[in-house]
mmCIF file of C-alpha atoms and ligand atoms in Angstrom:
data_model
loop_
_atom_site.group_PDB
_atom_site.id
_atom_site.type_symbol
_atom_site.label_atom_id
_atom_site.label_comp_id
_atom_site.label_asym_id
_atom_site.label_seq_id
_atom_site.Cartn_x
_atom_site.Cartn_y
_atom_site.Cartn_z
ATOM 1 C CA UNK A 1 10.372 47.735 -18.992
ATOM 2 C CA UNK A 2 12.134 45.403 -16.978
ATOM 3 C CA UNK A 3 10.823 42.955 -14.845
ATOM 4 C CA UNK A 4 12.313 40.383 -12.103
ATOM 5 C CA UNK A 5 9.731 37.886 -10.882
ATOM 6 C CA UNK A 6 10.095 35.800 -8.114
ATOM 7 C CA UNK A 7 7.853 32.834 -7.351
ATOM 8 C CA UNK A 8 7.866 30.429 -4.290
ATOM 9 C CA UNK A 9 4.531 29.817 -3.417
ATOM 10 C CA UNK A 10 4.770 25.885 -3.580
ATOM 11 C CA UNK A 11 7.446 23.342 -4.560
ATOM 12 C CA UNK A 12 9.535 25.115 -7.199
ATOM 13 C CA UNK A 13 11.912 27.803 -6.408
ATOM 14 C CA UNK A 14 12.004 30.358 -9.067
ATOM 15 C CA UNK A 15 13.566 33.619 -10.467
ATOM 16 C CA UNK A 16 12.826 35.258 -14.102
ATOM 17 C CA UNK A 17 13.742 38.482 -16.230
ATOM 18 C CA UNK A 18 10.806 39.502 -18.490
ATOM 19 C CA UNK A 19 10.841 42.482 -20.797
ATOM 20 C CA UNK A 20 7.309 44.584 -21.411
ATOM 21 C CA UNK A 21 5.258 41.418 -20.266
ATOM 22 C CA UNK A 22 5.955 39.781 -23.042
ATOM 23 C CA UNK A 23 9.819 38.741 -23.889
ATOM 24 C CA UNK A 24 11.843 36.168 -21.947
ATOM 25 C CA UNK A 25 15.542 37.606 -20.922
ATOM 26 C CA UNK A 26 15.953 34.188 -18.188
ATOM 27 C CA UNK A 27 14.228 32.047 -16.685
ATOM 28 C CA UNK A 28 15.548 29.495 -14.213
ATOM 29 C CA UNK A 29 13.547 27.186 -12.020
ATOM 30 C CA UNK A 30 14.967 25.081 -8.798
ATOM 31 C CA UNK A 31 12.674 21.876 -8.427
ATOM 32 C CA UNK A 32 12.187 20.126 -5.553
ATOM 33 C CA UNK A 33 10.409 17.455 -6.539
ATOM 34 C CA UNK A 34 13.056 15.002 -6.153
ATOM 35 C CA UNK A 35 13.405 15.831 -2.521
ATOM 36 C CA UNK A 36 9.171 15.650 -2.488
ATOM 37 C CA UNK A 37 8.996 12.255 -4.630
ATOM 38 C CA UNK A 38 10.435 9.718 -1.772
ATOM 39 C CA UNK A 39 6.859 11.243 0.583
ATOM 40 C CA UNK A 40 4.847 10.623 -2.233
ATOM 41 C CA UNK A 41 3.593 14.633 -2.474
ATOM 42 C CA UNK A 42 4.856 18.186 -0.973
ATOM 43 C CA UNK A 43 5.606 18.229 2.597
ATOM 44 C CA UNK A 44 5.126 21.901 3.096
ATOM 45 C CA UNK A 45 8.072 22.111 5.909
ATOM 46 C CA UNK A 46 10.795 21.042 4.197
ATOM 47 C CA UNK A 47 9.690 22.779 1.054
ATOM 48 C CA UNK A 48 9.939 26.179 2.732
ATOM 49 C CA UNK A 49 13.444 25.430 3.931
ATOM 50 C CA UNK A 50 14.190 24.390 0.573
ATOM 51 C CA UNK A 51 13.112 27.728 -0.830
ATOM 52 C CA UNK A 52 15.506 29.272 1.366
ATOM 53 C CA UNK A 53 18.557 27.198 -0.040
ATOM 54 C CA UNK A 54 17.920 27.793 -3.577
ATOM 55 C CA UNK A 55 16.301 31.517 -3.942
ATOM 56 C CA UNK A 56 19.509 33.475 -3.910
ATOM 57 C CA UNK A 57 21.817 30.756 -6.151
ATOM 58 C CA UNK A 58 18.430 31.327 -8.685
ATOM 59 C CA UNK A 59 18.336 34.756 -8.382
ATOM 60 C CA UNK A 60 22.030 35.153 -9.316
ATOM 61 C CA UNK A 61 21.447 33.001 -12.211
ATOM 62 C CA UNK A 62 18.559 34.427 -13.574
ATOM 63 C CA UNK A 63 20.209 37.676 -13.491
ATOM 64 C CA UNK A 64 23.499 36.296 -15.099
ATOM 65 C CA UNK A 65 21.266 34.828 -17.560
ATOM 66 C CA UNK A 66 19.264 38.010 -18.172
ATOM 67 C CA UNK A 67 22.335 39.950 -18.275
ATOM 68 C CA UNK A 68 20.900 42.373 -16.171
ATOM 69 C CA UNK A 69 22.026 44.504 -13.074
ATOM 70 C CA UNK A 70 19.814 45.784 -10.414
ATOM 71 C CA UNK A 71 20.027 49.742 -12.064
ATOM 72 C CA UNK A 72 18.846 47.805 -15.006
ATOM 73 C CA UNK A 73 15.465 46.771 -13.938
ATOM 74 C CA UNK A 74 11.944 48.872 -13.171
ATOM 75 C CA UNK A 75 10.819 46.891 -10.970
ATOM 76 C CA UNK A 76 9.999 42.967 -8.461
ATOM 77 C CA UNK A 77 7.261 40.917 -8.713
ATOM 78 C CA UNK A 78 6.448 38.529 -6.444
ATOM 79 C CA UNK A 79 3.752 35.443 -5.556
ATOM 80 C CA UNK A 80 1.716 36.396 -2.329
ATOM 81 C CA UNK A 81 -0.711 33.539 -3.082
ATOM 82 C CA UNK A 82 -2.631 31.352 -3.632
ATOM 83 C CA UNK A 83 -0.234 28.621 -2.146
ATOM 84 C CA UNK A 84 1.692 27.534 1.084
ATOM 85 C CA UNK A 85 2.245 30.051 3.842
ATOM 86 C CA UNK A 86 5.947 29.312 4.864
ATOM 87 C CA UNK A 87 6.651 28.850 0.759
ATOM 88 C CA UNK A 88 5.104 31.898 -0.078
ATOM 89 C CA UNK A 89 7.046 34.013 2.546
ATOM 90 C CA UNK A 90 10.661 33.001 1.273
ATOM 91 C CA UNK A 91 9.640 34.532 -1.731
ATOM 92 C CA UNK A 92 7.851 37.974 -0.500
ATOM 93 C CA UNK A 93 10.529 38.547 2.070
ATOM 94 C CA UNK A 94 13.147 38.673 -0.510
ATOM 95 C CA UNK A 95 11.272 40.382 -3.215
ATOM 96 C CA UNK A 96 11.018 43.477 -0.076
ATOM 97 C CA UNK A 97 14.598 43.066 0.340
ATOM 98 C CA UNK A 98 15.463 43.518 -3.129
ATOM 99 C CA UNK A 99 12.761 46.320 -3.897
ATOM 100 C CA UNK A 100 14.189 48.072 -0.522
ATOM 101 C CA UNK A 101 17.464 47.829 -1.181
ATOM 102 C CA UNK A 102 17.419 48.974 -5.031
ATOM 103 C CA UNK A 103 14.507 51.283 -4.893
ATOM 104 C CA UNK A 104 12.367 49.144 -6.833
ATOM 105 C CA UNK A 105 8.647 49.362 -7.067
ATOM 106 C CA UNK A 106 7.327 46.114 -5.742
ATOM 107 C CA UNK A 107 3.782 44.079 -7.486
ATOM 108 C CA UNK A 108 2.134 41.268 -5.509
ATOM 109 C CA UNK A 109 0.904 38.836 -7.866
ATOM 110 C CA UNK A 110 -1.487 36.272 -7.436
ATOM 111 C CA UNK A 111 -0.563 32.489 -8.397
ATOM 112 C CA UNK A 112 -3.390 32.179 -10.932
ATOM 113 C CA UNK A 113 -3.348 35.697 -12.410
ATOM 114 C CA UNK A 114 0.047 34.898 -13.278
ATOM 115 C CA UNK A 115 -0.720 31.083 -15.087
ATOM 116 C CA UNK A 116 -2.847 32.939 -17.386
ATOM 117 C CA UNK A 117 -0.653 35.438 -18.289
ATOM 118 C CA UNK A 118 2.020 32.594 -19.296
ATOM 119 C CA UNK A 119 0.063 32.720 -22.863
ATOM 120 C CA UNK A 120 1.334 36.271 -23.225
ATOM 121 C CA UNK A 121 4.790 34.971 -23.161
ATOM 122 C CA UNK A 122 4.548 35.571 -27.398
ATOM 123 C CA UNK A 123 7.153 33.854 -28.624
ATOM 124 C CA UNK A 124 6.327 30.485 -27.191
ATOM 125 C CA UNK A 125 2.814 30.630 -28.195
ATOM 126 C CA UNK A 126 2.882 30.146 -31.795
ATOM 127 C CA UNK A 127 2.835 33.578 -32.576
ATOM 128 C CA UNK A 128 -1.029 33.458 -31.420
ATOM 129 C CA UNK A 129 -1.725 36.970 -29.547
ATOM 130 C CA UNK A 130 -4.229 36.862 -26.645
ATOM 131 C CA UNK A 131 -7.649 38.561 -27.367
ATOM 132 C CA UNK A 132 -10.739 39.513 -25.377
ATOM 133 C CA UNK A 133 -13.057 38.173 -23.815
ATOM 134 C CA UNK A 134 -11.604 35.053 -23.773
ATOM 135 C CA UNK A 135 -12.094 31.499 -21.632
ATOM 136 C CA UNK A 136 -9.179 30.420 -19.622
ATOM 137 C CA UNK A 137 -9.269 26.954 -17.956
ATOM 138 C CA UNK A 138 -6.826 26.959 -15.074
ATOM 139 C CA UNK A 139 -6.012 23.405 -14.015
ATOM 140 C CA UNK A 140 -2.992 23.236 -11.739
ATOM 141 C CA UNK A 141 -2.435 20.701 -8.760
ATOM 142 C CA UNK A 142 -4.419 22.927 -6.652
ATOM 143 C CA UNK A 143 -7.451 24.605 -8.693
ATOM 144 C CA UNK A 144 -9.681 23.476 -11.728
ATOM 145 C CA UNK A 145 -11.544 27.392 -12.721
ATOM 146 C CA UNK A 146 -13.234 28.121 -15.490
ATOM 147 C CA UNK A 147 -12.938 32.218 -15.746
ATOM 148 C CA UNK A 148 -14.330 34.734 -18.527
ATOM 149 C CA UNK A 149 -11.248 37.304 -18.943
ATOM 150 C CA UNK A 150 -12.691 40.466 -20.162
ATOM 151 C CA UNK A 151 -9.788 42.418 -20.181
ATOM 152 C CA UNK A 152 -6.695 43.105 -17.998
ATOM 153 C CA UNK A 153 -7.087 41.627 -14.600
ATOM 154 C CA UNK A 154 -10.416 41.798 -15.204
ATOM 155 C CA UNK A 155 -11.940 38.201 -14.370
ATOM 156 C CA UNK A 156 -15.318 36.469 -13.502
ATOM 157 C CA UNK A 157 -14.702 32.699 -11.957
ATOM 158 C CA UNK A 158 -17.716 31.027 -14.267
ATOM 159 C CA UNK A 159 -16.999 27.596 -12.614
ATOM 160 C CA UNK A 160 -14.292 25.592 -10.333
ATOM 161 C CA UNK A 161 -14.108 21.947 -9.057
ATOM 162 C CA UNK A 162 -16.304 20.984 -6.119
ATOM 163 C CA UNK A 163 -13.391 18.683 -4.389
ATOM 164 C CA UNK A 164 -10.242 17.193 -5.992
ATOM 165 C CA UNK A 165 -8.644 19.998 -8.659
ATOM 166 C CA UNK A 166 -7.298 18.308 -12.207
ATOM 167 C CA UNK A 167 -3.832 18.058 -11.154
ATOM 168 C CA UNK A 168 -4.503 16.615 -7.771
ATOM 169 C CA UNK A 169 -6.742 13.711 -9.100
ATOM 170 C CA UNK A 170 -3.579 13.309 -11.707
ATOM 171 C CA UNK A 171 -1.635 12.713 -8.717
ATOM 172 C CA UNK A 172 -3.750 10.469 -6.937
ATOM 173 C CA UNK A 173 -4.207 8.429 -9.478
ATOM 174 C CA UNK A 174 -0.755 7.554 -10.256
ATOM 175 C CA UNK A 175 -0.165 7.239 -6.497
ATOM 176 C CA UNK A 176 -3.334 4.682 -6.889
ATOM 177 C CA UNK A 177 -1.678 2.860 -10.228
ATOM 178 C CA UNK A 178 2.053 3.107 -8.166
ATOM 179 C CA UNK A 179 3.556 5.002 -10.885
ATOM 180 C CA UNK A 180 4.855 7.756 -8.764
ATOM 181 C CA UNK A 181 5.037 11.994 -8.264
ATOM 182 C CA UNK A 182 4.556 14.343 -9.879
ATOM 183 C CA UNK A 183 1.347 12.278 -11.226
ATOM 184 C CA UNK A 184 0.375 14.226 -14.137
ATOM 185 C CA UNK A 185 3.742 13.342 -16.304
ATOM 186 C CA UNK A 186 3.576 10.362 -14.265
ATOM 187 C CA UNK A 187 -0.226 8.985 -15.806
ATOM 188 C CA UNK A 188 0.420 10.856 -19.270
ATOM 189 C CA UNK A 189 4.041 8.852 -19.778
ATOM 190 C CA UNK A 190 1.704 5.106 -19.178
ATOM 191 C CA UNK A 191 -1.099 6.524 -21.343
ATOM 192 C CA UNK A 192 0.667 6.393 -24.104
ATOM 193 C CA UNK A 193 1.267 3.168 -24.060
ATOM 194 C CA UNK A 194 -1.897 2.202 -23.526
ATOM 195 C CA UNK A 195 -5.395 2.441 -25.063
ATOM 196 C CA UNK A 196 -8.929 3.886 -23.220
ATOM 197 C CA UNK A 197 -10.367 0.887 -22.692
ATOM 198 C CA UNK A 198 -11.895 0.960 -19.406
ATOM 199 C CA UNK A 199 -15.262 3.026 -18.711
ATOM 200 C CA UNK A 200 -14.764 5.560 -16.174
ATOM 201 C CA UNK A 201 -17.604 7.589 -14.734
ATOM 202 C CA UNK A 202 -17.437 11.613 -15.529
ATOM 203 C CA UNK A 203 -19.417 13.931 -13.328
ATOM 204 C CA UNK A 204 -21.188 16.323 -15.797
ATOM 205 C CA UNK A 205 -22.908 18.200 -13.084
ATOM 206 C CA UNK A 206 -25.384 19.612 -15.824
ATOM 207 C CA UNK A 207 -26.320 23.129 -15.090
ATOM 208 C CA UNK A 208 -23.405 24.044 -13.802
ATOM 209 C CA UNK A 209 -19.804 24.866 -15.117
ATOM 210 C CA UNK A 210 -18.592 23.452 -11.821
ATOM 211 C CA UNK A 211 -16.407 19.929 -11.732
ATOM 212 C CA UNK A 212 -15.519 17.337 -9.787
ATOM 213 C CA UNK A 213 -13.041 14.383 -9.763
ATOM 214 C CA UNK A 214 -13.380 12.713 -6.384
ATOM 215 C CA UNK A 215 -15.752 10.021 -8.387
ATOM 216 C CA UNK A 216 -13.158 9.118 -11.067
ATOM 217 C CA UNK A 217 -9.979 8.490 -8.344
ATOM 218 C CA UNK A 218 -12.477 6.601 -6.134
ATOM 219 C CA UNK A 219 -14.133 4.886 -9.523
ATOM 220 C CA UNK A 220 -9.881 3.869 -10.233
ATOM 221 C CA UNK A 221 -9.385 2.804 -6.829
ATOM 222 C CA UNK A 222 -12.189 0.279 -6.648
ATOM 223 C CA UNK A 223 -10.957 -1.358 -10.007
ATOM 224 C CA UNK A 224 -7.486 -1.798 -8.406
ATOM 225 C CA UNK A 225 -8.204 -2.740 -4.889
ATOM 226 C CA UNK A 226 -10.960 -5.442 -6.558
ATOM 227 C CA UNK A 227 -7.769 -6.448 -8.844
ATOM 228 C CA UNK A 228 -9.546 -5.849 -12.140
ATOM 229 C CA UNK A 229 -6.677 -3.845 -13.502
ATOM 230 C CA UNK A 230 -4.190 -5.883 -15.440
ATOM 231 C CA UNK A 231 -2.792 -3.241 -17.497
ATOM 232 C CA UNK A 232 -1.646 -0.383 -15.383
ATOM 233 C CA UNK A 233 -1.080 1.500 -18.962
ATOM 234 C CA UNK A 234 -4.911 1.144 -19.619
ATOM 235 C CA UNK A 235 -6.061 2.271 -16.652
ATOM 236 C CA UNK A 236 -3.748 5.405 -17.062
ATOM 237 C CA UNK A 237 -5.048 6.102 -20.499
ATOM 238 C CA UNK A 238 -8.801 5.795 -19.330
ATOM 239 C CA UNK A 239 -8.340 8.172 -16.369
ATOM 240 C CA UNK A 240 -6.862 10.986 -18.202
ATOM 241 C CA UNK A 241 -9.397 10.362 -21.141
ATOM 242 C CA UNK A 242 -12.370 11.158 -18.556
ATOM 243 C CA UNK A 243 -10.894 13.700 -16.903
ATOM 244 C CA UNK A 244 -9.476 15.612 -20.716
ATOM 245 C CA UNK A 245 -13.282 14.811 -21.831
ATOM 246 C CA UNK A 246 -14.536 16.572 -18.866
ATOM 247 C CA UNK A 247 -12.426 19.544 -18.997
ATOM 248 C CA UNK A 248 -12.916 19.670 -22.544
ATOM 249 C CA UNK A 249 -16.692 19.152 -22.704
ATOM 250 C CA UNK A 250 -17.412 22.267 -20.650
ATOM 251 C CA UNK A 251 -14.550 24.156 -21.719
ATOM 252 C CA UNK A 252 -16.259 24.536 -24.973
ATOM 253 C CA UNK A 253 -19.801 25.135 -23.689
ATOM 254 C CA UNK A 254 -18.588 27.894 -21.479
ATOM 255 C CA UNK A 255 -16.835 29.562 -24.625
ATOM 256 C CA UNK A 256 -19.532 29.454 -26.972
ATOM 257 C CA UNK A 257 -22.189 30.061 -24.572
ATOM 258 C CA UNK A 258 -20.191 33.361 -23.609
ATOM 259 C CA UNK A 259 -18.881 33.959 -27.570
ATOM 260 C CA UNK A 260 -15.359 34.538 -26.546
ATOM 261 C CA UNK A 261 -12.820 34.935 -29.176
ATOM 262 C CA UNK A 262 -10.285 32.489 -27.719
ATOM 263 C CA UNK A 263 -9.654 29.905 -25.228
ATOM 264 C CA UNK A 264 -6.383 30.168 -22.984
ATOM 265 C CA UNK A 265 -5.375 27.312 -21.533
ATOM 266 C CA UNK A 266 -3.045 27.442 -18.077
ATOM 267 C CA UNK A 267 -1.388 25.652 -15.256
ATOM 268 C CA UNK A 268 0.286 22.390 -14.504
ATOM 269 C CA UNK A 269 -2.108 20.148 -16.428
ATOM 270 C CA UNK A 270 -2.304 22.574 -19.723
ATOM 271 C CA UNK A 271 1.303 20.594 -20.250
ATOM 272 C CA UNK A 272 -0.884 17.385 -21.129
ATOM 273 C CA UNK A 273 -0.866 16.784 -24.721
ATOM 274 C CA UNK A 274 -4.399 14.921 -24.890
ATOM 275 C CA UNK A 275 -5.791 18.013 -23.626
ATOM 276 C CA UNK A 276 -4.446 20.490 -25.724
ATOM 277 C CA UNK A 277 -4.895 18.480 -28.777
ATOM 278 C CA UNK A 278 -8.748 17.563 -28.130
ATOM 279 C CA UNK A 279 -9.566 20.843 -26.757
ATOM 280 C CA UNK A 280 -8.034 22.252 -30.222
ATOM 281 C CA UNK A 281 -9.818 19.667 -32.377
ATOM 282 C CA UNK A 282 -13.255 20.255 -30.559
ATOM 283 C CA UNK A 283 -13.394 23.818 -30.235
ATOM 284 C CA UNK A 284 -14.798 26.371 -32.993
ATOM 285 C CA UNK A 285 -12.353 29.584 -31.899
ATOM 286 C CA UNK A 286 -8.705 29.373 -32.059
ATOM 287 C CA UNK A 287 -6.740 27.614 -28.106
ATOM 288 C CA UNK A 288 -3.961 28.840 -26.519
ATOM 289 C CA UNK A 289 -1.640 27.184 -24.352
ATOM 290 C CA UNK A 290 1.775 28.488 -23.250
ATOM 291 C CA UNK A 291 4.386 25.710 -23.523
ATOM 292 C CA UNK A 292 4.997 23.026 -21.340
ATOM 293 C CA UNK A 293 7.927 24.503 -19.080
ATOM 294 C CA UNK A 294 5.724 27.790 -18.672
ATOM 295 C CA UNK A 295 2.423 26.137 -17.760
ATOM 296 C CA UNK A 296 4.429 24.679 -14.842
ATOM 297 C CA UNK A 297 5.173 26.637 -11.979
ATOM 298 C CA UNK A 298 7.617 29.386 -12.844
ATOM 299 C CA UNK A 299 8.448 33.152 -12.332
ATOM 300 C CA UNK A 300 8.255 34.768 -16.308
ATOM 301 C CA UNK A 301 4.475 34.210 -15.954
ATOM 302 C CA UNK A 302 4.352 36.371 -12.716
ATOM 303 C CA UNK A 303 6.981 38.967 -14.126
ATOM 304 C CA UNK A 304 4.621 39.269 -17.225
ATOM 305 C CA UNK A 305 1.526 39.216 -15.302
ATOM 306 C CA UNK A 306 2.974 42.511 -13.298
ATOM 307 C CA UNK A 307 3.848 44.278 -16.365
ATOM 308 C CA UNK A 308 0.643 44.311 -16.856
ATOM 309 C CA UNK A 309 -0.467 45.491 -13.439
ATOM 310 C CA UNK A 310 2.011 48.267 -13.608
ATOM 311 C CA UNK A 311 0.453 49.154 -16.573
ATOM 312 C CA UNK A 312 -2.888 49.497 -14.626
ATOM 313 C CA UNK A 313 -1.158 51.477 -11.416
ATOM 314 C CA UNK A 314 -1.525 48.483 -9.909
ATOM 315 C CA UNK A 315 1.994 48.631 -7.645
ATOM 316 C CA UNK A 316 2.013 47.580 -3.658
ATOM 317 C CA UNK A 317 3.575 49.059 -1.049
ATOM 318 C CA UNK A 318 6.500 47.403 1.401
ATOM 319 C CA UNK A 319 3.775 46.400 4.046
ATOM 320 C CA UNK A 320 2.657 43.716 1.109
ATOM 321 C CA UNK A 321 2.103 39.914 2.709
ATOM 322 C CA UNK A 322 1.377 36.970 1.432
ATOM 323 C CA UNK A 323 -2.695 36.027 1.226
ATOM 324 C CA UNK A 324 -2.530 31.470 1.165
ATOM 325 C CA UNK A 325 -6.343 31.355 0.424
ATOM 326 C CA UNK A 326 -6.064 34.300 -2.288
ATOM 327 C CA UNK A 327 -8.914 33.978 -4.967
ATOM 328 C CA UNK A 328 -9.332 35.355 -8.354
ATOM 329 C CA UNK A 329 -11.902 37.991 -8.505
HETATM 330 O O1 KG4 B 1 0.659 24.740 -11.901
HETATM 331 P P1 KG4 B 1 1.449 23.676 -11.240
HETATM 332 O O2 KG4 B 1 2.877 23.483 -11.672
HETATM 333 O O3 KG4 B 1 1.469 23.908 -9.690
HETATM 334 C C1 KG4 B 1 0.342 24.346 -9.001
HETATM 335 O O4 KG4 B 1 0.092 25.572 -9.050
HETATM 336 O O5 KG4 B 1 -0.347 23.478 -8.447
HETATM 337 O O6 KG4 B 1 0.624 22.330 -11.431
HETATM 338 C C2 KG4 B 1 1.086 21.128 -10.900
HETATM 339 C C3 KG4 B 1 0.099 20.039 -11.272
HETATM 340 C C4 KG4 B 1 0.437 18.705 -10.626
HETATM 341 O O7 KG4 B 1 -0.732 18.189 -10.030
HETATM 342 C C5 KG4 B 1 0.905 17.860 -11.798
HETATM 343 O O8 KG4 B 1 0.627 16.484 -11.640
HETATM 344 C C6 KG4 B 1 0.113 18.455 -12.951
HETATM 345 O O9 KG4 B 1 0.094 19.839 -12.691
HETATM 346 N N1 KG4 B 1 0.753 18.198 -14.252
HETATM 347 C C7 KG4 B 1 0.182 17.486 -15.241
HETATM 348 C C8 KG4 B 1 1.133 17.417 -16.285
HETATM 349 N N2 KG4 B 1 2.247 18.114 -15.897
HETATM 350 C C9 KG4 B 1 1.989 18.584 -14.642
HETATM 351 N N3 KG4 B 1 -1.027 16.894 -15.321
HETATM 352 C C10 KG4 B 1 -1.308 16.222 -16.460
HETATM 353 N N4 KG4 B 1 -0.435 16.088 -17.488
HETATM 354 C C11 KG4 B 1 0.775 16.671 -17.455
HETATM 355 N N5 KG4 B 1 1.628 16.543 -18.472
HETATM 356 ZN ZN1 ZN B 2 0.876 26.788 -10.260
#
């Protein structure tokens, strides 16, 4: 079974053939984050217009790639949220088109669904098949959940972040440090060449599988604006270490207090090295993360996500819209 997905719901424009959930036939991502970089962060205007320039050039490609023609696929997939409104709709509008046009069933997918199912992507995870339950810590620029996974689409949201998510205190930190957008590259690039040598606080919030990262940014910011920084590359080490030994920390407890069988690791910030490896070294069942270009935005994960919620009967209607604020539930 042949999938297209489409996915547009922030600052990457992007198109992907996926066969039975599992097997990548293409792949191609338009990034805007050159055009983003000069403001610092997304501006959610120009992003949508960009969307519109690049969705049909990446749908050609990813087609070409695929070596596909329309009679050749079963169905569209397509991001209705979480994300930005005017993104998201660039993406719908042409997923009805298509499905219209062709006769295709159409699947809405949502945003987060579709990180996690980037570790069923089989061949890029080490050979490592998913099982159930299992833990999976979604940390992208906009969300920081900690969900038990049961089963297909079957999810319970066991903790998220009270303010900043991981990938948006990545960001402002570098923005703090000057060391530019996206952050999370940005601050892992300088941590390497630097060692963990300042004390940063962590909010445990004991009790709770909940986290937070407003203290850490405003911790960093303090140190810089009092000018007791002198080596940007420290500072950047000791930020991601307290925010990977968070993350990490409770990552574990959740999993062995629920006796899950794996942890899955998804979204922008599974890409970070320090936390895959730590989160590997300190936990007692076997991690998976998907890698690097498919914990990033991108459509395979929400082609392979539908798979599986065609699988389920789980197929929408023309009248589907996007949803900005979707949760997981
Ligand atoms: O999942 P994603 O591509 O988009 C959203 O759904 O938000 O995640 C983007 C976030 C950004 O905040 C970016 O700084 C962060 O993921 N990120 C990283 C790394 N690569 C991307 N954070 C830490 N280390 C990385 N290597
Ligand atoms: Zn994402």
């Amino acid at each position: 079974m042949k999938i297209l997905g489409i996915e547009t719901s922030c600052d990457e424009t992007a198109a992907a053939v996926v066969e039975d959930g599992v097997s990548i036939l293409s792949n191609q991502i338009a990034s805007q984050v050159e055009i983003h970089a000069r403001y610092g962060g997304i501006v959610p205007e120009v992003a949508s217009r960009q969307h519109i320039l690049a969705i049909i050039p990446i749908l050609k490609q990813a087609m070409t790639e695929a070596r596909v023609i329309w009679s050749d696929l079963d169905g569209v997939a397509v991001t209705i949220g979480p994300g930005l409104a005017g993104s998201l709709l660039v993406g719908v509008n042409v997923a009805k088109a298509i499905a219209l046009a062709h006769g295709l069933p159409i699947i809405g997918v949502n945003h987060l669904e579709g990180h996690i199912y980037a570790n069923w992507l089989v061949e890029h995870s080490h050979g490592l098949a998913p099982l159930f339950p299992s833990v999976c810590l979604i940390v992208s620029g906009g969300h920081s959940d900690l969900v038990l996974m049961k089963g297909h689409g079957d999810y319970m949201v066991l903790g998220r972040t009270r303010d900043d998510a991981a990938g948006e205190a990545f960001d402002k930190a570098a923005r703090i440090l000057d060391l530019g957008y996206p952050g999370g590259p940005a601050i892992e690039r300088s941590a390497r060449a630097g060692t963990a040598s300042i004390q940063l606080p962590r909010a445990w919030l004991k009790g709770t599988s909940d986290f937070s990262f407003s203290g850490v940014k405003t911790a960093l910011l303090r140190l810089v604006e009092e000018g007791r920084v002198s080596i940007k590359a420290d500072a950047a080490a000791s930020f991601q270490e307290a925010v990977v030994d968070v993350l990490v920390t409770k990552t574990v407890a959740v999993a062995r207090e629920h006796r899950v069988k794996q942890i899955l690791l998804a979204g922008g910030v599974a890409a970070n090295e320090l936390l895959h490896q730590r989160l590997v070294k300190n936990s007692p069942i076997p991690v998976l993360v998907p890698q690097p270009v498919l914990c990033t935005d991108n459509a395979a994960m929400i082609a392979a996500c539908a798979y599986y919620r065609c699988q389920a009967g789980k197929i929408d209607g023309l009248d589907l819209d996007v949803v900005p604020n979707l949760k997981l539930s």
